[in-house]
């Protein structure tokens, strides 16, 4: 018996009907520190990364299910692109187009990384049959509201969910180290650094190439 997320009810039949080796949550920072141009860079960069041949091939090969969550301050996280299965290359291109045109829903709120993780974790209830579960977090700042992200790490490990991150460095705060120490978790978890938003498209492409690669060996937790 599957547990289903209410935000994904429209996709219940497709989600149940196909095998799935990878469930991937793309969690995108839309907090107040991200201006509209930077938001567009994130969404356009994400879409371009999905169109990369190696990423698209990996998603189809694993019959991946992918969703996108916009997140910002406490109680402001939403699954704006529902779970979508990558059965064919055309499905990947359609998802990329959907993400490229996904409209921003918040602009002026804080950064609640811990709650973003909580919402992403709950979203996996709709795709519990998938073999591997990964949260891909993009962010340009440390958590400054809501539950601390570090408190979510044992819960995520127990649920066998891996969290990777892309740290968008915009000042001297060393966000990469913060994400490494407080956010990522699970076998092979990693942080990729983008040196400002201009570097984001290239780094999110590299990140998706890495995390969509099929795992062929077990890694001890």
XYZ file of N, CA and C in Angstrom:
663
model
N 0.856 -1.195 0.000
C 0.000 0.000 0.000
C 0.889 1.240 0.000
N 0.686 2.116 -0.990
C 1.465 3.335 -1.055
C 0.822 4.416 -0.191
N 1.661 5.312 0.360
C 1.179 6.510 1.026
C 1.291 7.644 0.035
N 0.223 8.392 -0.198
C 0.227 9.370 -1.265
C 0.186 10.793 -0.738
N 0.988 11.641 -1.364
C 0.996 13.068 -1.065
C -0.183 13.721 -1.755
N -0.966 14.526 -1.056
C -2.163 15.123 -1.643
C -1.834 16.025 -2.815
N -0.610 16.566 -2.856
C -0.240 17.450 -3.949
C -0.037 16.684 -5.246
N -0.004 15.348 -5.206
C 0.304 14.567 -6.393
C -0.857 13.658 -6.806
N -2.055 13.940 -6.349
C -3.179 13.063 -6.604
C -3.452 12.881 -8.090
N -3.187 13.926 -8.868
C -3.472 13.853 -10.294
C -2.595 12.830 -10.999
N -1.495 12.438 -10.386
C -0.565 11.532 -11.037
C -0.556 10.133 -10.417
N -1.582 9.786 -9.671
C -1.547 8.518 -8.961
C -1.397 7.328 -9.901
N -2.177 7.258 -10.963
C -2.113 6.107 -11.848
C -0.766 5.967 -12.530
N -0.219 7.052 -13.155
C 1.100 6.922 -13.764
C 2.188 6.546 -12.768
N 2.133 7.106 -11.553
C 3.171 6.826 -10.566
C 3.159 5.349 -10.189
N 1.972 4.773 -10.067
C 1.878 3.381 -9.666
C 2.238 2.411 -10.783
N 2.062 2.829 -12.029
C 2.104 1.888 -13.133
C 3.505 1.506 -13.580
N 4.522 2.259 -13.236
C 5.843 2.042 -13.783
C 6.883 1.849 -12.679
N 7.928 1.102 -13.015
C 9.057 0.949 -12.102
C 9.775 2.285 -11.982
N 10.546 2.436 -10.915
C 11.258 3.694 -10.684
C 12.504 3.406 -9.866
N 13.658 3.710 -10.429
C 14.906 3.528 -9.695
C 15.339 4.790 -8.958
N 14.811 5.955 -9.360
C 15.222 7.223 -8.751
C 14.039 8.155 -8.608
N 13.831 8.674 -7.401
C 12.886 9.761 -7.157
C 13.712 10.980 -6.766
N 13.546 12.082 -7.503
C 14.396 13.259 -7.328
C 13.550 14.497 -7.061
N 13.801 15.133 -5.904
C 13.172 16.410 -5.569
C 14.161 17.530 -5.879
N 13.753 18.458 -6.732
C 14.533 19.655 -7.022
C 13.981 20.768 -6.144
N 14.738 21.155 -5.112
C 14.279 22.148 -4.130
C 14.986 23.474 -4.401
N 14.236 24.467 -4.877
C 14.806 25.716 -5.381
C 14.532 26.867 -4.418
N 15.579 27.593 -4.070
C 15.512 28.732 -3.154
C 14.849 29.932 -3.840
N 13.726 30.408 -3.259
C 13.072 31.624 -3.772
C 12.945 32.665 -2.654
N 13.884 32.648 -1.709
C 13.839 33.570 -0.572
C 14.139 35.002 -1.016
N 14.025 35.930 -0.071
C 14.177 37.348 -0.385
C 15.544 37.745 -0.902
N 16.563 36.929 -0.639
C 17.908 37.236 -1.126
C 18.083 36.920 -2.605
N 17.082 36.271 -3.194
C 17.119 35.903 -4.610
C 16.234 36.872 -5.385
N 16.828 37.698 -6.244
C 16.008 38.637 -7.015
C 15.407 37.915 -8.219
N 14.570 38.610 -8.967
C 13.851 37.969 -10.060
C 14.781 37.456 -11.157
N 15.829 38.201 -11.440
C 16.789 37.745 -12.447
C 17.494 36.472 -11.976
N 17.838 36.433 -10.694
C 18.504 35.250 -10.141
C 17.567 34.048 -10.103
N 16.288 34.311 -9.860
C 15.304 33.227 -9.935
C 15.273 32.641 -11.338
N 15.255 33.520 -12.329
C 15.226 33.055 -13.717
C 16.476 32.271 -14.067
N 17.624 32.707 -13.564
C 18.865 31.974 -13.811
C 18.755 30.558 -13.261
N 18.177 30.428 -12.060
C 18.020 29.096 -11.475
C 17.102 28.211 -12.324
N 15.949 28.732 -12.706
C 14.988 27.905 -13.430
C 15.467 27.590 -14.844
N 16.034 28.588 -15.514
C 16.559 28.344 -16.859
C 17.747 27.381 -16.803
N 18.598 27.556 -15.793
C 19.748 26.666 -15.647
C 19.327 25.240 -15.351
N 18.315 25.079 -14.494
C 17.809 23.751 -14.180
C 17.248 23.085 -15.435
N 16.474 23.852 -16.209
C 15.887 23.307 -17.436
C 16.972 22.886 -18.422
N 17.985 23.733 -18.592
C 19.077 23.402 -19.507
C 19.821 22.158 -19.041
N 20.016 22.013 -17.729
C 20.710 20.845 -17.189
C 19.924 19.566 -17.465
N 18.601 19.633 -17.358
C 17.784 18.457 -17.641
C 17.867 18.061 -19.110
N 18.083 19.035 -19.986
C 18.193 18.743 -21.425
C 19.562 18.183 -21.804
N 20.524 18.242 -20.884
C 21.834 17.659 -21.145
C 21.662 16.168 -21.465
N 22.342 15.709 -22.511
C 22.136 14.340 -22.972
C 22.389 13.288 -21.926
N 23.465 13.435 -21.163
C 23.793 12.418 -20.165
C 22.780 12.417 -19.022
N 22.283 13.601 -18.647
C 21.264 13.679 -17.593
C 19.963 13.052 -18.080
N 19.527 13.448 -19.271
C 18.277 12.918 -19.822
C 18.343 11.398 -19.967
N 19.463 10.894 -20.480
C 19.611 9.442 -20.642
C 19.512 8.722 -19.298
N 20.163 9.292 -18.268
C 20.150 8.660 -16.948
C 18.741 8.646 -16.358
N 18.006 9.737 -16.531
C 16.645 9.811 -15.997
C 15.728 8.792 -16.662
N 15.837 8.672 -17.986
C 14.991 7.719 -18.708
C 15.398 6.288 -18.374
N 16.687 6.029 -18.328
C 17.171 4.683 -18.030
C 16.637 4.191 -16.689
N 16.523 5.104 -15.722
C 16.059 4.733 -14.386
C 14.561 4.949 -14.189
N 13.877 5.367 -15.274
C 12.442 5.652 -15.171
C 12.180 6.563 -13.969
N 12.993 7.607 -13.874
C 12.982 8.485 -12.700
C 11.662 9.239 -12.575
N 11.320 9.535 -11.345
C 10.226 10.451 -11.028
C 10.848 11.716 -10.471
N 10.422 12.869 -11.002
C 11.028 14.154 -10.641
C 9.936 15.145 -10.270
N 10.190 15.939 -9.230
C 9.286 17.009 -8.834
C 10.104 18.235 -8.460
N 9.460 19.400 -8.446
C 10.145 20.634 -8.056
C 9.381 21.324 -6.938
N 10.126 21.736 -5.914
C 9.562 22.465 -4.778
C 10.226 23.832 -4.700
N 9.415 24.885 -4.672
C 9.917 26.226 -4.361
C 9.863 26.398 -2.848
N 10.940 26.934 -2.271
C 10.966 27.086 -0.817
C 11.575 28.430 -0.414
N 11.071 28.936 0.711
C 11.606 30.183 1.266
C 11.454 30.127 2.787
N 10.709 31.059 3.390
C 10.613 31.124 4.839
C 9.707 30.070 5.437
N 9.585 30.124 6.748
C 8.786 29.164 7.487
C 7.364 29.076 6.933
N 6.899 27.840 6.703
C 5.555 27.545 6.196
C 5.325 28.024 4.772
N 6.400 28.306 4.051
C 6.259 28.748 2.659
C 7.116 27.861 1.759
N 6.606 26.659 1.539
C 7.211 25.718 0.612
C 6.070 25.091 -0.186
N 6.258 24.968 -1.501
C 5.169 24.409 -2.303
C 5.726 23.571 -3.444
N 5.069 22.441 -3.688
C 5.416 21.560 -4.799
C 4.752 22.136 -6.043
N 5.488 22.931 -6.814
C 4.906 23.642 -7.956
C 4.925 22.831 -9.239
N 5.788 21.833 -9.323
C 5.786 20.888 -10.448
C 5.570 19.505 -9.846
N 4.457 18.843 -10.144
C 4.152 17.559 -9.491
C 5.080 16.447 -9.965
N 5.034 15.344 -9.257
C 5.831 14.183 -9.656
C 5.535 13.818 -11.100
N 6.584 13.699 -11.884
C 6.453 13.395 -13.309
C 7.447 12.303 -13.669
N 6.979 11.245 -14.337
C 7.868 10.129 -14.654
C 8.574 10.335 -15.990
N 9.869 10.022 -15.983
C 10.708 10.178 -17.163
C 10.768 8.856 -17.928
N 9.693 8.554 -18.661
C 9.638 7.302 -19.410
C 10.395 7.405 -20.731
N 10.400 8.603 -21.323
C 11.034 8.820 -22.621
C 11.803 10.135 -22.598
N 12.639 10.319 -23.612
C 13.377 11.570 -23.734
C 12.412 12.752 -23.874
N 11.289 12.519 -24.557
C 10.282 13.581 -24.701
C 9.737 14.016 -23.350
N 9.603 13.074 -22.424
C 9.134 13.421 -21.079
C 10.126 14.365 -20.386
N 11.416 14.103 -20.579
C 12.434 14.967 -19.972
C 12.349 16.372 -20.552
N 12.195 16.467 -21.873
C 12.097 17.779 -22.510
C 10.842 18.529 -22.053
N 9.751 17.807 -21.890
C 8.518 18.440 -21.405
C 8.703 18.949 -19.979
N 9.358 18.148 -19.129
C 9.630 18.596 -17.766
C 10.511 19.836 -17.772
N 11.540 19.854 -18.604
C 12.421 21.013 -18.684
C 11.636 22.263 -19.092
N 10.745 22.120 -20.044
C 9.918 23.259 -20.472
C 9.013 23.731 -19.336
N 8.454 22.783 -18.583
C 7.569 23.131 -17.468
C 8.331 23.904 -16.400
N 9.537 23.434 -16.068
C 10.344 24.119 -15.060
C 10.767 25.498 -15.552
N 11.101 25.601 -16.820
C 11.543 26.876 -17.387
C 10.459 27.948 -17.294
N 9.195 27.532 -17.318
C 8.079 28.485 -17.274
C 7.377 28.513 -15.921
N 7.920 27.789 -14.934
C 7.303 27.760 -13.602
C 7.388 29.144 -12.970
N 6.247 29.689 -12.581
C 6.199 31.047 -12.047
C 6.559 31.089 -10.570
N 7.312 32.089 -10.215
C 7.714 32.272 -8.819
C 6.495 32.613 -7.973
N 6.411 32.001 -6.776
C 5.227 32.238 -5.942
C 5.508 33.060 -4.695
N 6.784 33.243 -4.314
C 7.146 34.118 -3.187
C 8.369 34.948 -3.564
N 8.531 36.108 -2.894
C 9.648 36.987 -3.225
C 10.368 37.569 -2.012
N 9.700 37.779 -0.913
C 10.259 38.630 0.145
C 10.299 37.969 1.515
N 10.646 36.693 1.564
C 10.622 35.995 2.842
C 11.989 35.416 3.199
N 12.059 34.832 4.383
C 13.329 34.367 4.943
C 13.764 33.032 4.338
N 14.740 32.388 5.009
C 15.345 31.172 4.490
C 15.170 30.058 5.513
N 14.221 29.161 5.260
C 13.920 28.066 6.187
C 14.338 26.752 5.531
N 15.615 26.461 5.564
C 16.147 25.269 4.902
C 15.603 23.996 5.540
N 15.520 23.983 6.881
C 15.034 22.799 7.572
C 13.624 22.433 7.169
N 12.765 23.415 7.029
C 11.383 23.140 6.635
C 11.297 22.716 5.180
N 12.192 23.225 4.345
C 12.247 22.762 2.958
C 12.556 21.270 2.918
N 13.486 20.833 3.769
C 13.815 19.410 3.836
C 12.623 18.590 4.324
N 11.894 19.125 5.291
C 10.743 18.420 5.850
C 9.666 18.215 4.790
N 9.380 19.274 4.024
C 8.364 19.183 2.969
C 8.816 18.223 1.871
N 10.096 18.297 1.505
C 10.622 17.393 0.488
C 10.533 15.939 0.948
N 10.869 15.702 2.210
C 10.790 14.345 2.753
C 9.360 13.814 2.664
N 8.393 14.632 3.040
C 7.003 14.200 3.008
C 6.535 13.909 1.580
N 7.084 14.634 0.606
C 6.673 14.438 -0.787
C 6.987 13.030 -1.279
N 7.993 12.380 -0.697
C 8.348 11.031 -1.125
C 7.276 10.007 -0.778
N 6.308 10.387 0.061
C 5.222 9.463 0.377
C 4.463 9.013 -0.862
N 4.441 9.852 -1.901
C 3.718 9.515 -3.129
C 4.502 8.571 -4.027
N 5.805 8.419 -3.751
C 6.652 7.616 -4.643
C 7.513 6.649 -3.827
N 6.922 6.071 -2.813
C 7.681 5.228 -1.891
C 8.212 3.966 -2.547
N 7.706 3.619 -3.736
C 8.176 2.430 -4.434
C 9.512 2.645 -5.138
N 9.973 3.894 -5.268
C 11.228 4.164 -5.964
C 12.413 3.646 -5.149
N 13.395 3.102 -5.851
C 14.535 2.469 -5.196
C 15.405 3.470 -4.455
N 15.705 4.597 -5.099
C 16.607 5.598 -4.530
C 15.882 6.934 -4.463
N 16.057 7.648 -3.346
C 15.375 8.921 -3.131
C 16.410 10.001 -2.835
N 16.360 11.090 -3.603
C 17.359 12.151 -3.515
C 16.680 13.515 -3.484
N 17.148 14.370 -2.570
C 16.734 15.778 -2.538
C 17.911 16.609 -3.032
N 17.665 17.440 -4.032
C 18.668 18.333 -4.616
C 18.317 19.750 -4.176
N 19.076 20.292 -3.224
C 18.788 21.611 -2.661
C 19.680 22.672 -3.303
N 19.058 23.721 -3.855
C 19.794 24.903 -4.308
C 19.555 26.028 -3.308
N 20.612 26.752 -2.940
C 20.425 27.846 -1.994
C 21.558 28.845 -2.028
N 21.259 30.089 -1.609
C 22.301 31.131 -1.579
C 22.521 31.695 -0.183
N 21.969 31.011 0.854
C 22.163 31.524 2.203
C 21.889 30.482 3.267
N 22.384 30.756 4.463
C 22.157 29.867 5.599
C 20.722 29.978 6.095
N 20.258 28.922 6.735
C 18.917 28.932 7.311
C 18.844 29.985 8.416
N 17.795 30.816 8.386
C 17.634 31.856 9.400
C 16.220 31.893 9.975
N 15.464 30.823 9.746
C 14.097 30.764 10.266
C 13.653 29.312 10.331
N 12.770 29.008 11.266
C 12.211 27.664 11.340
C 13.169 26.656 11.950
N 12.885 25.396 11.730
C 13.675 24.322 12.323
C 15.069 24.278 11.697
N 16.037 23.879 12.501
C 17.405 23.806 12.000
C 17.558 22.618 11.043
N 18.210 22.831 9.907
C 18.356 21.721 8.950
C 19.087 20.522 9.519
N 20.041 20.741 10.407
C 20.806 19.628 10.971
C 19.910 18.651 11.724
N 18.797 19.139 12.293
C 17.898 18.254 13.032
C 17.170 17.281 12.115
N 17.136 17.563 10.832
C 16.453 16.693 9.880
C 17.340 15.552 9.387
N 18.634 15.672 9.601
C 19.556 14.681 9.025
C 19.295 13.253 9.515
N 19.136 13.004 10.834
C 18.873 11.620 11.258
C 17.545 11.081 10.732
N 16.542 11.951 10.647
C 15.238 11.520 10.125
C 15.370 11.120 8.658
N 16.106 11.925 7.893
C 16.307 11.635 6.473
C 17.131 10.368 6.277
N 18.152 10.194 7.113
C 18.952 8.965 7.019
C 18.096 7.738 7.302
N 17.247 7.833 8.335
C 16.384 6.705 8.676
C 15.425 6.372 7.529
N 15.026 7.396 6.782
C 14.122 7.199 5.648
C 14.871 6.826 4.373
N 16.203 6.688 4.476
C 17.061 6.345 3.338
C 16.933 7.358 2.203
N 16.913 8.634 2.597
C 16.873 9.738 1.647
C 18.227 10.432 1.650
N 18.790 10.636 0.472
C 20.049 11.350 0.324
C 19.772 12.815 0.013
N 20.520 13.705 0.656
C 20.404 15.139 0.387
C 21.735 15.649 -0.157
N 21.705 16.197 -1.363
C 22.847 16.882 -1.955
C 22.515 18.364 -2.050
N 23.526 19.198 -2.250
C 23.269 20.642 -2.282
C 24.165 21.337 -3.291
N 23.656 22.444 -3.815
C 24.467 23.374 -4.582
C 24.464 24.697 -3.828
N 25.638 25.102 -3.385
C 25.795 26.341 -2.614
C 26.130 27.470 -3.575
N 25.247 28.463 -3.655
C 25.471 29.610 -4.523
C 26.159 30.677 -3.680
N 27.465 30.774 -3.826
C 28.265 31.688 -2.996
C 28.136 33.123 -3.518
N 27.616 34.011 -2.658
C 27.446 35.411 -3.056
C 28.166 36.377 -2.115
N 28.796 35.856 -1.047
C 29.535 36.712 -0.118
C 30.643 35.866 0.521
N 31.130 36.272 1.673
C 32.237 35.566 2.323
C 31.771 34.583 3.398
N 30.515 34.188 3.377
C 29.963 33.365 4.459
C 30.387 31.895 4.398
N 30.957 31.433 3.293
C 31.333 30.037 3.088
C 30.124 29.125 3.250
N 29.155 29.336 2.351
C 27.926 28.544 2.372
C 28.212 27.074 2.072
N 29.234 26.823 1.286
C 29.589 25.447 0.966
C 29.881 24.650 2.243
N 30.686 25.232 3.127
C 31.008 24.563 4.386
C 29.761 24.397 5.248
N 28.891 25.415 5.268
C 27.659 25.336 6.054
C 26.778 24.194 5.567
N 26.609 24.076 4.254
C 25.793 22.988 3.714
C 26.436 21.630 4.011
N 27.759 21.584 3.933
C 28.456 20.326 4.217
C 28.231 19.901 5.663
N 28.271 20.846 6.579
C 28.187 20.533 8.008
C 26.759 20.385 8.518
N 25.786 21.007 7.853
C 24.431 21.058 8.402
C 23.334 20.478 7.520
N 23.640 20.205 6.259
C 22.553 19.900 5.329
C 22.669 18.525 4.681
N 23.770 18.260 3.998
C 23.836 17.034 3.203
C 23.862 15.801 4.102
N 23.331 14.717 3.576
C 23.306 13.470 4.331
C 23.049 12.321 3.383
N 23.421 11.125 3.802
C 23.180 9.929 3.016
C 24.421 9.448 2.291
N 24.373 8.234 1.762
C 25.523 7.653 1.067
C 25.972 8.504 -0.119
N 27.240 8.881 -0.134
C 27.784 9.639 -1.249
C 27.299 11.064 -1.360
N 26.681 11.608 -0.315
C 26.148 12.972 -0.379
C 27.266 13.978 -0.638
N 26.944 15.055 -1.369
C 27.968 16.011 -1.755
C 27.403 17.419 -1.902
N 28.314 18.399 -1.893
C 27.980 19.801 -2.145
C 28.751 20.261 -3.375
N 28.079 20.938 -4.281
C 28.712 21.594 -5.420
C 28.656 23.103 -5.181
N 29.735 23.800 -5.492
C 29.805 25.243 -5.288
C 29.611 25.985 -6.604
N 28.686 26.952 -6.598
C 28.529 27.888 -7.712
C 29.063 29.240 -7.247
N 30.015 29.783 -7.962
C 30.596 31.078 -7.600
C 29.712 32.196 -8.139
N 28.618 32.436 -7.423
C 27.633 33.421 -7.847
C 26.586 32.785 -8.747
N 25.524 33.534 -9.013
C 24.431 32.995 -9.819
C 24.841 32.764 -11.266
N 25.766 33.560 -11.771
C 26.202 33.372 -13.158
C 26.805 31.998 -13.377
N 27.375 31.418 -12.322
C 28.006 30.107 -12.409
C 27.013 28.974 -12.170
N 25.798 29.308 -11.771
C 24.813 28.288 -11.410
C 24.487 27.323 -12.558
N 24.198 27.801 -13.778
C 23.819 26.854 -14.830
C 24.855 25.757 -15.063
N 26.124 26.104 -15.096
C 27.158 25.093 -15.314
C 27.241 24.131 -14.144
N 27.131 24.657 -12.923
C 27.280 23.795 -11.751
C 26.067 22.899 -11.521
N 24.857 23.386 -11.835
C 23.688 22.515 -11.666
C 23.713 21.413 -12.719
N 24.270 21.690 -13.887
C 24.425 20.636 -14.893
C 25.373 19.548 -14.378
N 26.512 19.964 -13.821
C 27.469 19.008 -13.269
C 26.842 18.226 -12.115
N 26.075 18.921 -11.307
C 25.461 18.279 -10.146
C 24.447 17.217 -10.579
N 23.590 17.555 -11.545
C 22.606 16.581 -11.998
C 23.265 15.407 -12.713
N 24.326 15.666 -13.434
C 25.057 14.563 -14.044
C 25.529 13.578 -12.974
N 26.016 14.121 -11.884
C 26.562 13.284 -10.810
C 25.472 12.540 -10.056
N 24.391 13.225 -9.699
C 23.423 12.568 -8.821
C 22.411 11.708 -9.566
N 22.317 11.843 -10.895
C 21.429 10.955 -11.636
C 22.137 9.688 -12.107
N 23.447 9.624 -11.917
C 24.175 8.422 -12.300
C 23.673 7.222 -11.510
N 23.387 6.153 -12.212
C 22.881 4.947 -11.551
C 23.931 4.404 -10.578
N 23.508 4.089 -9.368
C 24.410 3.515 -8.379
C 24.520 2.011 -8.629
N 25.767 1.542 -8.779
C 25.981 0.123 -9.050
C 26.628 -0.601 -7.876
N 27.035 0.173 -6.855
C 27.600 -0.464 -5.662
C 26.940 0.133 -4.442
N 26.897 -0.617 -3.371
C 26.332 -0.133 -2.106
C 27.397 0.615 -1.347
N 26.997 1.739 -0.750
C 27.900 2.541 0.062
C 27.419 2.496 1.496
N 28.286 2.171 2.420
C 27.898 2.080 3.824
C 27.504 3.446 4.335
N 26.488 3.495 5.171
C 26.042 4.754 5.752
C 26.981 5.152 6.883
